[in-house]
C-alpha positions as protocol buffer text, in pm:
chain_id: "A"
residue {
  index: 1
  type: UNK
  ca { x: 14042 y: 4566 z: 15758 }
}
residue {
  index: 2
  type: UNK
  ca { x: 14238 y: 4650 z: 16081 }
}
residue {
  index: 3
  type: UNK
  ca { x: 14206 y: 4457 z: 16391 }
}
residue {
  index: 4
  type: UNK
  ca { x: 14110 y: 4787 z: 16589 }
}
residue {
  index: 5
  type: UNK
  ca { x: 13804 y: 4831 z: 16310 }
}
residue {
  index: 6
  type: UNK
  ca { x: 13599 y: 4614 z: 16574 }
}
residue {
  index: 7
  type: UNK
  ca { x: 13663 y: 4864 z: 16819 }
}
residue {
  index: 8
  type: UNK
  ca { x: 13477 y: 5177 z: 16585 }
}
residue {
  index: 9
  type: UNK
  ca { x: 13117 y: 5213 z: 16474 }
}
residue {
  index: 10
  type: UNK
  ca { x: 13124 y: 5432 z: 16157 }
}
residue {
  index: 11
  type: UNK
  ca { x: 12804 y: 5641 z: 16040 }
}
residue {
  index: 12
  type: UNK
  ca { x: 12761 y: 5897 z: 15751 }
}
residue {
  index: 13
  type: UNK
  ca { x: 12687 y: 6260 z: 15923 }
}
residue {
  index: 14
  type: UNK
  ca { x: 12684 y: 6555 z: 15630 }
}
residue {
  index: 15
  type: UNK
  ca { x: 12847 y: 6385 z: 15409 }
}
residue {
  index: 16
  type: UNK
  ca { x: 13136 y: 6264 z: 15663 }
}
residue {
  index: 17
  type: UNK
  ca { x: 13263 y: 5974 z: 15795 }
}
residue {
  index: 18
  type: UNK
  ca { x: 13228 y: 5973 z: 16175 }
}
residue {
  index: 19
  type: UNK
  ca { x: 13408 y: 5723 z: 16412 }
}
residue {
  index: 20
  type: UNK
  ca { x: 13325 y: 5645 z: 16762 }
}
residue {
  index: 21
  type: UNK
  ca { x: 13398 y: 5359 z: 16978 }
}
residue {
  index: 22
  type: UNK
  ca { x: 13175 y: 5055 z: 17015 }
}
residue {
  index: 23
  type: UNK
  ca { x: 13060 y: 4853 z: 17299 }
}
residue {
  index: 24
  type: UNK
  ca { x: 13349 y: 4606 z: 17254 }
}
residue {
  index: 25
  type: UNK
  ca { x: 13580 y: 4893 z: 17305 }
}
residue {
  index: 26
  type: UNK
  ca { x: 13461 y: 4977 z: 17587 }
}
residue {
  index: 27
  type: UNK
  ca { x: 13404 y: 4618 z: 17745 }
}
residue {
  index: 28
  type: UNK
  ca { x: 13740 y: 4647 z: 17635 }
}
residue {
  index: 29
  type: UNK
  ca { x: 13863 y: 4974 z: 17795 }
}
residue {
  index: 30
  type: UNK
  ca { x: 13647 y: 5000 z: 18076 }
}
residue {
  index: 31
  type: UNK
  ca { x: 13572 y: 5351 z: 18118 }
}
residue {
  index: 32
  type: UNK
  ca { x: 13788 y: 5630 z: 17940 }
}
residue {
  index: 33
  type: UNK
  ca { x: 13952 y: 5861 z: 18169 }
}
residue {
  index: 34
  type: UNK
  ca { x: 14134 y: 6075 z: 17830 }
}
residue {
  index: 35
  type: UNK
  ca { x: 14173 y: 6042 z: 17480 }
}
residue {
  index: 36
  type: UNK
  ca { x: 14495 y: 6173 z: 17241 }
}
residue {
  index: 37
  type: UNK
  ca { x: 14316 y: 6274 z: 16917 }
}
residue {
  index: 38
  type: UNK
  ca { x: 14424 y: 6407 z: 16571 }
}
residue {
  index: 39
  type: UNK
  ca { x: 14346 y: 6792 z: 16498 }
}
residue {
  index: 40
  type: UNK
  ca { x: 14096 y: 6935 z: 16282 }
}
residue {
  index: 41
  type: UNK
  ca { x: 14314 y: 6929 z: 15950 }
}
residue {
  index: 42
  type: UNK
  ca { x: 14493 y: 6661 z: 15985 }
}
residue {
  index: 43
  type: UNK
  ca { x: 14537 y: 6368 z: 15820 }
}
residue {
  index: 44
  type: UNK
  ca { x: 14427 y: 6000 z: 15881 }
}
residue {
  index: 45
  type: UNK
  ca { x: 14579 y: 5686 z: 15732 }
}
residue {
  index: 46
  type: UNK
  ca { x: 14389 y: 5328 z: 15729 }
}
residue {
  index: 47
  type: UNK
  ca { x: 14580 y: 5124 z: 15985 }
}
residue {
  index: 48
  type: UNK
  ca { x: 14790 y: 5416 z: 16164 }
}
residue {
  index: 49
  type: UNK
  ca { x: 14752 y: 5489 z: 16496 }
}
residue {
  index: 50
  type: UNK
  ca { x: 14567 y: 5808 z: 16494 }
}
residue {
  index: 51
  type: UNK
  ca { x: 14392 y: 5720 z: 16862 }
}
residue {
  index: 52
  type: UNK
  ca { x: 14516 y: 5709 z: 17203 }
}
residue {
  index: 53
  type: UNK
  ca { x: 14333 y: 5598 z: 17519 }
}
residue {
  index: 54
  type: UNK
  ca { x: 14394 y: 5593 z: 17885 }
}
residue {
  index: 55
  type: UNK
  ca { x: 14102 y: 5397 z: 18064 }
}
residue {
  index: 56
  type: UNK
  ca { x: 14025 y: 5189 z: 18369 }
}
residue {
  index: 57
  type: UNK
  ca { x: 14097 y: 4882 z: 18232 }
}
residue {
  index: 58
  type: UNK
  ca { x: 14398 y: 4974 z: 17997 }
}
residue {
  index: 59
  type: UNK
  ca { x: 14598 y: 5199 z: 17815 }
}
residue {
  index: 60
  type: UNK
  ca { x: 14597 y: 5163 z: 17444 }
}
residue {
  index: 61
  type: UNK
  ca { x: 14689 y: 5316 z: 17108 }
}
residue {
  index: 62
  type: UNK
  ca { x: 14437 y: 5242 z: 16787 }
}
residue {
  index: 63
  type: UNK
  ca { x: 14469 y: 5261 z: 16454 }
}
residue {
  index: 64
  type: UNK
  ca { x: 14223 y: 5430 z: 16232 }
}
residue {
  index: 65
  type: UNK
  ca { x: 13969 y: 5225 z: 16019 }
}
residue {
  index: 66
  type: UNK
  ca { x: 13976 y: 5463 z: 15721 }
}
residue {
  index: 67
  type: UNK
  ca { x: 14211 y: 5699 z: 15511 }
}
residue {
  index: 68
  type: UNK
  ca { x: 14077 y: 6094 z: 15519 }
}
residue {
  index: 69
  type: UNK
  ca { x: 14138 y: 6414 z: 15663 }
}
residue {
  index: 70
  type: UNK
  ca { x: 13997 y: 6510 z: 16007 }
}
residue {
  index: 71
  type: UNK
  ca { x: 13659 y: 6764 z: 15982 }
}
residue {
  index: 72
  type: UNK
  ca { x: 13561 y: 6753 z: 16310 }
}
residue {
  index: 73
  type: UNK
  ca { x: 13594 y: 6644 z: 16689 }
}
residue {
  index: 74
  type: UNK
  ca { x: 13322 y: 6565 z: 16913 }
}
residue {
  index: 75
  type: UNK
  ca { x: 13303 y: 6910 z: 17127 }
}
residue {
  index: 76
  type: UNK
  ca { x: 13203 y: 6743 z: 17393 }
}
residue {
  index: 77
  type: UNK
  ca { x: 13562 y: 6575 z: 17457 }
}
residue {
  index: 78
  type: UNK
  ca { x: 13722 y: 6953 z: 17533 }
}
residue {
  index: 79
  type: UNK
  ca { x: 13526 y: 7001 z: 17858 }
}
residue {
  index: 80
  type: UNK
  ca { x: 13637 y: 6575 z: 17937 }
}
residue {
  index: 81
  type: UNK
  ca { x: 13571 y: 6250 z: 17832 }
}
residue {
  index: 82
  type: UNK
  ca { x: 13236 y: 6157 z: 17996 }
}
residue {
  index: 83
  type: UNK
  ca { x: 13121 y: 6143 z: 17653 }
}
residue {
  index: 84
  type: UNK
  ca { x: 13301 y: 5899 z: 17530 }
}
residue {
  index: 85
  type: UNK
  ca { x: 13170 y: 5641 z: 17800 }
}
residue {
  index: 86
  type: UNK
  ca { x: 12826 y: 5565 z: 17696 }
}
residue {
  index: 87
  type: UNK
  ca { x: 12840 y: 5189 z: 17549 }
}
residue {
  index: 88
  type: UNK
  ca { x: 12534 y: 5262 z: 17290 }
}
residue {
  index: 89
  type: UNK
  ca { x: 12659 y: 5277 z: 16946 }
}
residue {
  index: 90
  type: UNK
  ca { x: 12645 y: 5562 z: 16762 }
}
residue {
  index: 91
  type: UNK
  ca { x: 12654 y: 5787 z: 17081 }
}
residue {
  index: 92
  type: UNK
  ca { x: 13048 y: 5769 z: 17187 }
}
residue {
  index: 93
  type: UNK
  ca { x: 13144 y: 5976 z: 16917 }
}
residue {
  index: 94
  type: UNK
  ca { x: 13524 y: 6090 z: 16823 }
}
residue {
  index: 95
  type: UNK
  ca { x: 13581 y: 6261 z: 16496 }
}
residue {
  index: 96
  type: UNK
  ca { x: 13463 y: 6284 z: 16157 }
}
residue {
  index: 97
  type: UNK
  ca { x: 13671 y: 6216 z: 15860 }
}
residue {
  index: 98
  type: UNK
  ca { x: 13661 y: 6369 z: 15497 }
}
């Protein structure tokens, strides 16, 4: 398991794997101000960075829990990243992974 795997909450949603950030991330990060994601199609290797994040508290670069291929990204994050600052799990949402 990667050391970053602390940092992501995974849930089953249709049948795919989604990934958001927990509330050690973002004790971690502070709040996040943008987020460099993978596009719909590609593909996602278990300890690659697939993640990048610029926040109050630092910038940093994650690798991915999981090996699949990307299904979806939270819509929410193409307007801004407000949604990726609430610290309940399950709620921060990023992608989901085939």
């Amino acid at each position: 398991m990667s050391e970053d795997a602390a940092y992501f909450w995974t849930k089953d949603v249709d049948g795919h794997t989604r990934l958001g950030l927990t509330k050690a991330a973002h004790e971690a990060l502070g709040e996040v101000k943008y987020a460099e994601l993978p596009a719909i199609g590609d593909k996602v290797s278990q300890n690659s960075a697939f993640l990048s994040v610029e926040a109050t508290k630092a910038v940093s670069e994650f690798n991915c829990p999981i090996n699949g291929t990307m299904v979806a990204v939270n819509p929410a994050l193409s307007e801004n990243f407000d949604a990726l600052n609430s610290v309940e799990d399950g709620v921060a949402w990023l992608i989901d992974v085939d």
